[in-house]
mmCIF file of C-alpha atoms in Angstrom:
data_model
loop_
_atom_site.group_PDB
_atom_site.id
_atom_site.type_symbol
_atom_site.label_atom_id
_atom_site.label_comp_id
_atom_site.label_asym_id
_atom_site.label_seq_id
_atom_site.Cartn_x
_atom_site.Cartn_y
_atom_site.Cartn_z
ATOM 1 C CA GLY A 1 52.799 59.949 120.188
ATOM 2 C CA ALA A 2 55.148 61.954 118.026
ATOM 3 C CA VAL A 3 56.735 59.983 115.217
ATOM 4 C CA VAL A 4 59.900 60.637 113.258
ATOM 5 C CA SER A 5 60.652 58.561 110.193
ATOM 6 C CA GLN A 6 63.881 58.041 108.327
ATOM 7 C CA HIS A 7 64.308 56.800 104.796
ATOM 8 C CA PRO A 8 65.932 54.600 103.824
ATOM 9 C CA SER A 9 66.383 52.389 106.874
ATOM 10 C CA TRP A 10 69.473 50.908 105.301
ATOM 11 C CA VAL A 11 71.467 51.599 102.165
ATOM 12 C CA ILE A 12 74.485 50.134 100.440
ATOM 13 C CA CYS A 13 76.344 52.329 97.990
ATOM 14 C CA LYS A 14 79.580 52.218 96.067
ATOM 15 C CA SER A 15 82.577 54.323 96.970
ATOM 16 C CA GLY A 16 82.474 57.692 95.255
ATOM 17 C CA THR A 17 78.712 57.943 94.965
ATOM 18 C CA SER A 18 76.373 60.148 96.976
ATOM 19 C CA VAL A 19 73.500 59.030 99.139
ATOM 20 C CA LYS A 20 70.612 61.031 100.581
ATOM 21 C CA ILE A 21 68.896 60.248 103.870
ATOM 22 C CA GLU A 22 65.520 61.777 104.706
ATOM 23 C CA CYS A 23 64.210 62.619 108.150
ATOM 24 C CA ARG A 24 60.527 63.467 108.523
ATOM 25 C CA SER A 25 58.416 64.513 111.471
ATOM 26 C CA LEU A 26 55.075 62.880 110.734
ATOM 27 C CA ASP A 27 52.665 64.514 113.147
ATOM 28 C CA PHE A 28 54.351 67.679 114.326
ATOM 29 C CA GLN A 29 56.332 70.574 112.973
ATOM 30 C CA ALA A 30 60.043 70.737 113.627
ATOM 31 C CA THR A 31 61.902 73.985 113.136
ATOM 32 C CA THR A 32 65.031 72.250 114.352
ATOM 33 C CA MET A 33 66.336 68.791 113.573
ATOM 34 C CA PHE A 34 69.589 67.152 114.568
ATOM 35 C CA TRP A 35 71.802 64.644 112.782
ATOM 36 C CA TYR A 36 73.883 62.130 114.720
ATOM 37 C CA ARG A 37 76.389 59.523 113.684
ATOM 38 C CA GLN A 38 77.045 56.335 115.613
ATOM 39 C CA PHE A 39 79.738 53.725 115.131
ATOM 40 C CA PRO A 40 79.219 50.198 116.551
ATOM 41 C CA LYS A 41 79.332 50.043 120.336
ATOM 42 C CA GLN A 42 79.957 53.790 120.527
ATOM 43 C CA SER A 43 77.983 56.831 121.498
ATOM 44 C CA LEU A 44 75.918 59.145 119.341
ATOM 45 C CA MET A 45 78.012 61.995 118.033
ATOM 46 C CA LEU A 46 76.176 65.140 117.020
ATOM 47 C CA MET A 47 77.106 66.102 113.481
ATOM 48 C CA ALA A 48 74.962 69.150 112.866
ATOM 49 C CA THR A 49 71.890 71.117 113.810
ATOM 50 C CA SER A 50 69.478 71.658 110.965
ATOM 51 C CA ASN A 51 67.269 74.756 111.029
ATOM 52 C CA GLU A 52 64.314 75.217 108.715
ATOM 53 C CA GLY A 53 64.978 77.869 106.139
ATOM 54 C CA SER A 54 68.556 78.537 107.126
ATOM 55 C CA LYS A 55 71.970 76.969 106.947
ATOM 56 C CA ALA A 56 72.832 74.069 109.170
ATOM 57 C CA THR A 57 75.228 74.500 112.060
ATOM 58 C CA TYR A 58 77.977 71.876 111.962
ATOM 59 C CA GLU A 59 79.894 70.561 114.948
ATOM 60 C CA GLN A 60 83.634 70.969 115.040
ATOM 61 C CA GLY A 61 85.426 68.486 112.813
ATOM 62 C CA VAL A 62 82.427 67.682 110.599
ATOM 63 C CA GLU A 63 83.019 68.428 106.924
ATOM 64 C CA LYS A 64 80.129 70.559 105.759
ATOM 65 C CA ASP A 65 80.965 69.971 102.092
ATOM 66 C CA LYS A 66 80.818 66.242 102.598
ATOM 67 C CA PHE A 67 77.683 66.083 104.716
ATOM 68 C CA LEU A 68 75.162 68.369 103.054
ATOM 69 C CA ILE A 69 72.093 69.189 105.116
ATOM 70 C CA ASN A 70 68.917 70.739 103.757
ATOM 71 C CA HIS A 71 65.922 71.619 105.928
ATOM 72 C CA ALA A 72 63.507 72.925 103.335
ATOM 73 C CA SER A 73 60.250 72.464 105.242
ATOM 74 C CA LEU A 74 58.984 72.210 108.809
ATOM 75 C CA THR A 75 58.706 68.440 108.512
ATOM 76 C CA LEU A 76 61.676 67.389 106.401
ATOM 77 C CA SER A 77 65.439 67.494 106.731
ATOM 78 C CA THR A 78 67.837 65.657 104.446
ATOM 79 C CA LEU A 79 71.433 64.587 104.904
ATOM 80 C CA THR A 80 73.438 63.900 101.761
ATOM 81 C CA VAL A 81 76.724 62.078 102.099
ATOM 82 C CA THR A 82 78.712 63.156 99.063
ATOM 83 C CA SER A 83 81.486 61.123 97.471
ATOM 84 C CA ALA A 84 81.033 58.423 100.072
ATOM 85 C CA HIS A 85 83.972 56.330 101.230
ATOM 86 C CA PRO A 86 84.045 53.129 103.299
ATOM 87 C CA GLU A 87 84.941 55.134 106.403
ATOM 88 C CA ASP A 88 81.583 56.908 106.081
ATOM 89 C CA SER A 89 79.859 53.608 106.794
ATOM 90 C CA SER A 90 77.933 54.184 109.982
ATOM 91 C CA PHE A 91 74.525 54.425 111.625
ATOM 92 C CA TYR A 92 72.974 57.847 111.047
ATOM 93 C CA ILE A 93 70.200 58.966 113.381
ATOM 94 C CA CYS A 94 68.120 62.092 113.150
ATOM 95 C CA SER A 95 65.996 63.715 115.793
ATOM 96 C CA ALA A 96 63.349 66.382 115.471
ATOM 97 C CA ARG A 97 62.373 68.991 118.017
ATOM 98 C CA ASP A 98 58.676 69.762 118.251
ATOM 99 C CA SER A 99 58.295 73.494 117.575
ATOM 100 C CA LEU A 100 55.547 73.809 120.172
ATOM 101 C CA SER A 101 56.564 71.526 123.021
ATOM 102 C CA TYR A 102 60.335 71.574 122.421
ATOM 103 C CA GLU A 103 60.351 67.826 123.038
ATOM 104 C CA GLN A 104 62.903 65.972 120.944
ATOM 105 C CA TYR A 105 62.048 62.740 119.151
ATOM 106 C CA PHE A 106 64.399 60.323 117.428
ATOM 107 C CA GLY A 107 64.073 58.594 114.109
ATOM 108 C CA PRO A 108 64.775 54.870 113.773
ATOM 109 C CA GLY A 109 68.152 55.434 112.113
ATOM 110 C CA THR A 110 69.708 54.665 108.736
ATOM 111 C CA ARG A 111 72.491 52.149 108.356
ATOM 112 C CA LEU A 112 74.871 53.190 105.592
ATOM 113 C CA THR A 113 77.392 50.777 104.141
ATOM 114 C CA VAL A 114 79.861 52.023 101.550
ATOM 115 C CA THR A 115 81.605 49.317 99.529
ATOM 116 C CA ALA B 1 81.883 73.146 127.827
ATOM 117 C CA GLN B 2 79.437 70.436 128.737
ATOM 118 C CA LYS B 3 80.434 66.857 129.300
ATOM 119 C CA ILE B 4 78.650 63.621 130.136
ATOM 120 C CA THR B 5 80.543 60.626 131.513
ATOM 121 C CA GLN B 6 79.414 57.033 131.854
ATOM 122 C CA THR B 7 82.201 54.978 133.390
ATOM 123 C CA GLN B 8 80.626 51.528 133.102
ATOM 124 C CA PRO B 9 81.132 50.127 129.595
ATOM 125 C CA GLY B 10 79.252 46.954 130.534
ATOM 126 C CA MET B 11 77.079 45.755 133.385
ATOM 127 C CA PHE B 12 75.526 42.409 134.279
ATOM 128 C CA VAL B 13 72.470 41.965 136.443
ATOM 129 C CA GLN B 14 70.414 38.975 137.443
ATOM 130 C CA GLU B 15 66.812 38.946 136.306
ATOM 131 C CA LYS B 16 64.463 40.517 138.883
ATOM 132 C CA GLU B 17 67.334 42.313 140.609
ATOM 133 C CA ALA B 18 67.802 46.091 140.639
ATOM 134 C CA VAL B 19 70.693 47.766 138.839
ATOM 135 C CA THR B 20 72.193 51.257 138.905
ATOM 136 C CA LEU B 21 73.813 52.778 135.839
ATOM 137 C CA ASP B 22 76.135 55.664 136.610
ATOM 138 C CA CYS B 23 76.210 59.050 134.911
ATOM 139 C CA THR B 24 78.096 62.184 135.858
ATOM 140 C CA TYR B 25 78.002 65.484 134.079
ATOM 141 C CA ASP B 26 79.816 68.756 133.966
ATOM 142 C CA THR B 27 78.333 72.098 133.083
ATOM 143 C CA SER B 28 78.551 75.678 134.190
ATOM 144 C CA ASP B 29 74.949 76.363 133.211
ATOM 145 C CA GLN B 30 72.210 76.657 135.812
ATOM 146 C CA SER B 31 69.469 75.433 133.500
ATOM 147 C CA TYR B 32 69.879 72.058 131.866
ATOM 148 C CA GLY B 33 68.071 68.779 131.354
ATOM 149 C CA LEU B 34 69.208 65.222 131.899
ATOM 150 C CA PHE B 35 67.878 62.268 129.941
ATOM 151 C CA TRP B 36 68.272 58.522 129.809
ATOM 152 C CA TYR B 37 67.711 56.558 126.622
ATOM 153 C CA LYS B 38 67.661 52.849 125.901
ATOM 154 C CA GLN B 39 69.017 51.576 122.595
ATOM 155 C CA PRO B 40 68.267 47.924 121.794
ATOM 156 C CA SER B 41 70.100 46.098 119.031
ATOM 157 C CA SER B 42 67.597 47.450 116.505
ATOM 158 C CA GLY B 43 69.143 50.875 116.965
ATOM 159 C CA GLU B 44 66.081 52.890 117.888
ATOM 160 C CA MET B 45 66.489 55.386 120.703
ATOM 161 C CA ILE B 46 63.846 54.856 123.375
ATOM 162 C CA PHE B 47 63.287 57.694 125.840
ATOM 163 C CA LEU B 48 63.181 56.470 129.438
ATOM 164 C CA ILE B 49 63.242 59.357 131.872
ATOM 165 C CA TYR B 50 63.941 63.079 132.225
ATOM 166 C CA GLN B 51 65.174 65.286 135.072
ATOM 167 C CA GLY B 52 65.280 69.045 134.919
ATOM 168 C CA SER B 53 68.012 70.873 136.781
ATOM 169 C CA TYR B 54 65.463 72.741 138.885
ATOM 170 C CA ASP B 55 63.374 69.678 139.723
ATOM 171 C CA GLU B 56 63.676 69.016 143.433
ATOM 172 C CA GLN B 57 62.270 65.515 143.357
ATOM 173 C CA ASN B 58 63.892 62.582 141.621
ATOM 174 C CA ALA B 59 62.094 61.573 138.448
ATOM 175 C CA THR B 60 60.391 58.183 138.273
ATOM 176 C CA GLU B 61 58.777 56.359 135.363
ATOM 177 C CA GLY B 62 57.519 52.892 136.178
ATOM 178 C CA ARG B 63 60.546 50.684 136.900
ATOM 179 C CA TYR B 64 62.940 53.524 136.101
ATOM 180 C CA SER B 65 64.045 56.157 138.556
ATOM 181 C CA LEU B 66 66.703 58.804 138.296
ATOM 182 C CA ASN B 67 68.892 59.401 141.327
ATOM 183 C CA PHE B 68 69.686 63.095 140.861
ATOM 184 C CA GLN B 69 72.431 64.487 143.080
ATOM 185 C CA LYS B 70 72.965 68.018 141.877
ATOM 186 C CA ALA B 71 75.871 68.906 144.137
ATOM 187 C CA ARG B 72 77.751 65.841 142.980
ATOM 188 C CA LYS B 73 76.625 66.376 139.382
ATOM 189 C CA SER B 74 75.401 62.850 139.034
ATOM 190 C CA ALA B 75 72.246 61.456 137.466
ATOM 191 C CA ASN B 76 72.255 57.703 137.936
ATOM 192 C CA LEU B 77 69.545 55.513 136.440
ATOM 193 C CA VAL B 78 68.043 52.835 138.657
ATOM 194 C CA ILE B 79 66.160 49.988 137.027
ATOM 195 C CA SER B 80 64.166 47.917 139.464
ATOM 196 C CA ALA B 81 63.140 44.296 138.909
ATOM 197 C CA SER B 82 65.261 43.800 135.801
ATOM 198 C CA GLN B 83 63.746 41.912 132.898
ATOM 199 C CA LEU B 84 65.420 40.054 130.051
ATOM 200 C CA GLY B 85 64.093 42.704 127.686
ATOM 201 C CA ASP B 86 66.108 45.335 129.521
ATOM 202 C CA SER B 87 69.290 44.028 127.880
ATOM 203 C CA ALA B 88 70.443 46.942 125.696
ATOM 204 C CA MET B 89 72.738 49.954 125.512
ATOM 205 C CA TYR B 90 71.807 52.784 127.853
ATOM 206 C CA PHE B 91 72.818 56.365 127.210
ATOM 207 C CA CYS B 92 72.776 59.314 129.549
ATOM 208 C CA ALA B 93 72.383 62.674 127.823
ATOM 209 C CA MET B 94 72.356 66.324 128.771
ATOM 210 C CA ARG B 95 70.557 69.114 127.009
ATOM 211 C CA GLY B 96 72.430 72.356 127.036
ATOM 212 C CA PRO B 97 71.044 75.885 127.217
ATOM 213 C CA TRP B 98 68.371 76.850 124.711
ATOM 214 C CA GLY B 99 70.481 79.837 123.753
ATOM 215 C CA GLN B 100 73.075 77.450 122.404
ATOM 216 C CA GLY B 101 70.585 75.378 120.480
ATOM 217 C CA GLY B 102 69.466 73.057 123.236
ATOM 218 C CA LYS B 103 71.596 70.263 121.812
ATOM 219 C CA LEU B 104 71.648 66.812 123.362
ATOM 220 C CA ILE B 105 75.118 65.576 124.266
ATOM 221 C CA PHE B 106 75.468 61.868 124.994
ATOM 222 C CA GLY B 107 77.668 59.850 127.309
ATOM 223 C CA GLN B 108 79.675 56.860 126.140
ATOM 224 C CA GLY B 109 76.941 54.404 127.010
ATOM 225 C CA THR B 110 76.621 51.323 129.210
ATOM 226 C CA GLU B 111 75.786 47.926 127.789
ATOM 227 C CA LEU B 112 73.456 46.152 130.187
ATOM 228 C CA SER B 113 73.044 42.390 130.080
ATOM 229 C CA VAL B 114 70.286 40.776 132.114
ATOM 230 C CA LYS B 115 70.929 37.148 133.026
ATOM 231 C CA PRO B 116 68.097 34.662 133.548
#
């Protein structure tokens, strides 16, 4: 089956620093990837749609300068949380859409804690 | 705008019993897809079942079935013969039109607890 990986699976960083999260489709190509954010006991909130070779499309209310998304290849999208603050602590999940089948597969998530 | 609503924050069910998790949606599009995902405490999103808006028959996958009532805009998940391992968060999701990116929008979720 199709596999999406995320790295790191968890990260602790200090307030004011930046952290990068990688999302990779391991056995398929993904022109489009999605980034979600989830707080405890809450739903997944779509942050942005990442398109290979073009700028990401951000959902309303998401700061594009704070959450930098780069989709440089058909198998890799990265989310960089810049100048992180404790309120950015959350579970970040990516999903990748298979370019051929259009099926969408989720990564295992990255738990970010900002101290 | 599209919207997904799950009105049951938490549900309890006895092991081996059946349980129905409610999901209603709102969209003006004719073509859309409805999904159910399971999220255990580990956080991974596990795909359970899919129903396309033009599918006339209700989808089934093993112990999971989707009760699709298009006129009522509901897509309830039925889990038969509940198992202890079914305890998790369950999310209903809708995929919008491909012309708008085919994004998945999620409901609020239902936390299911299976009692022995």
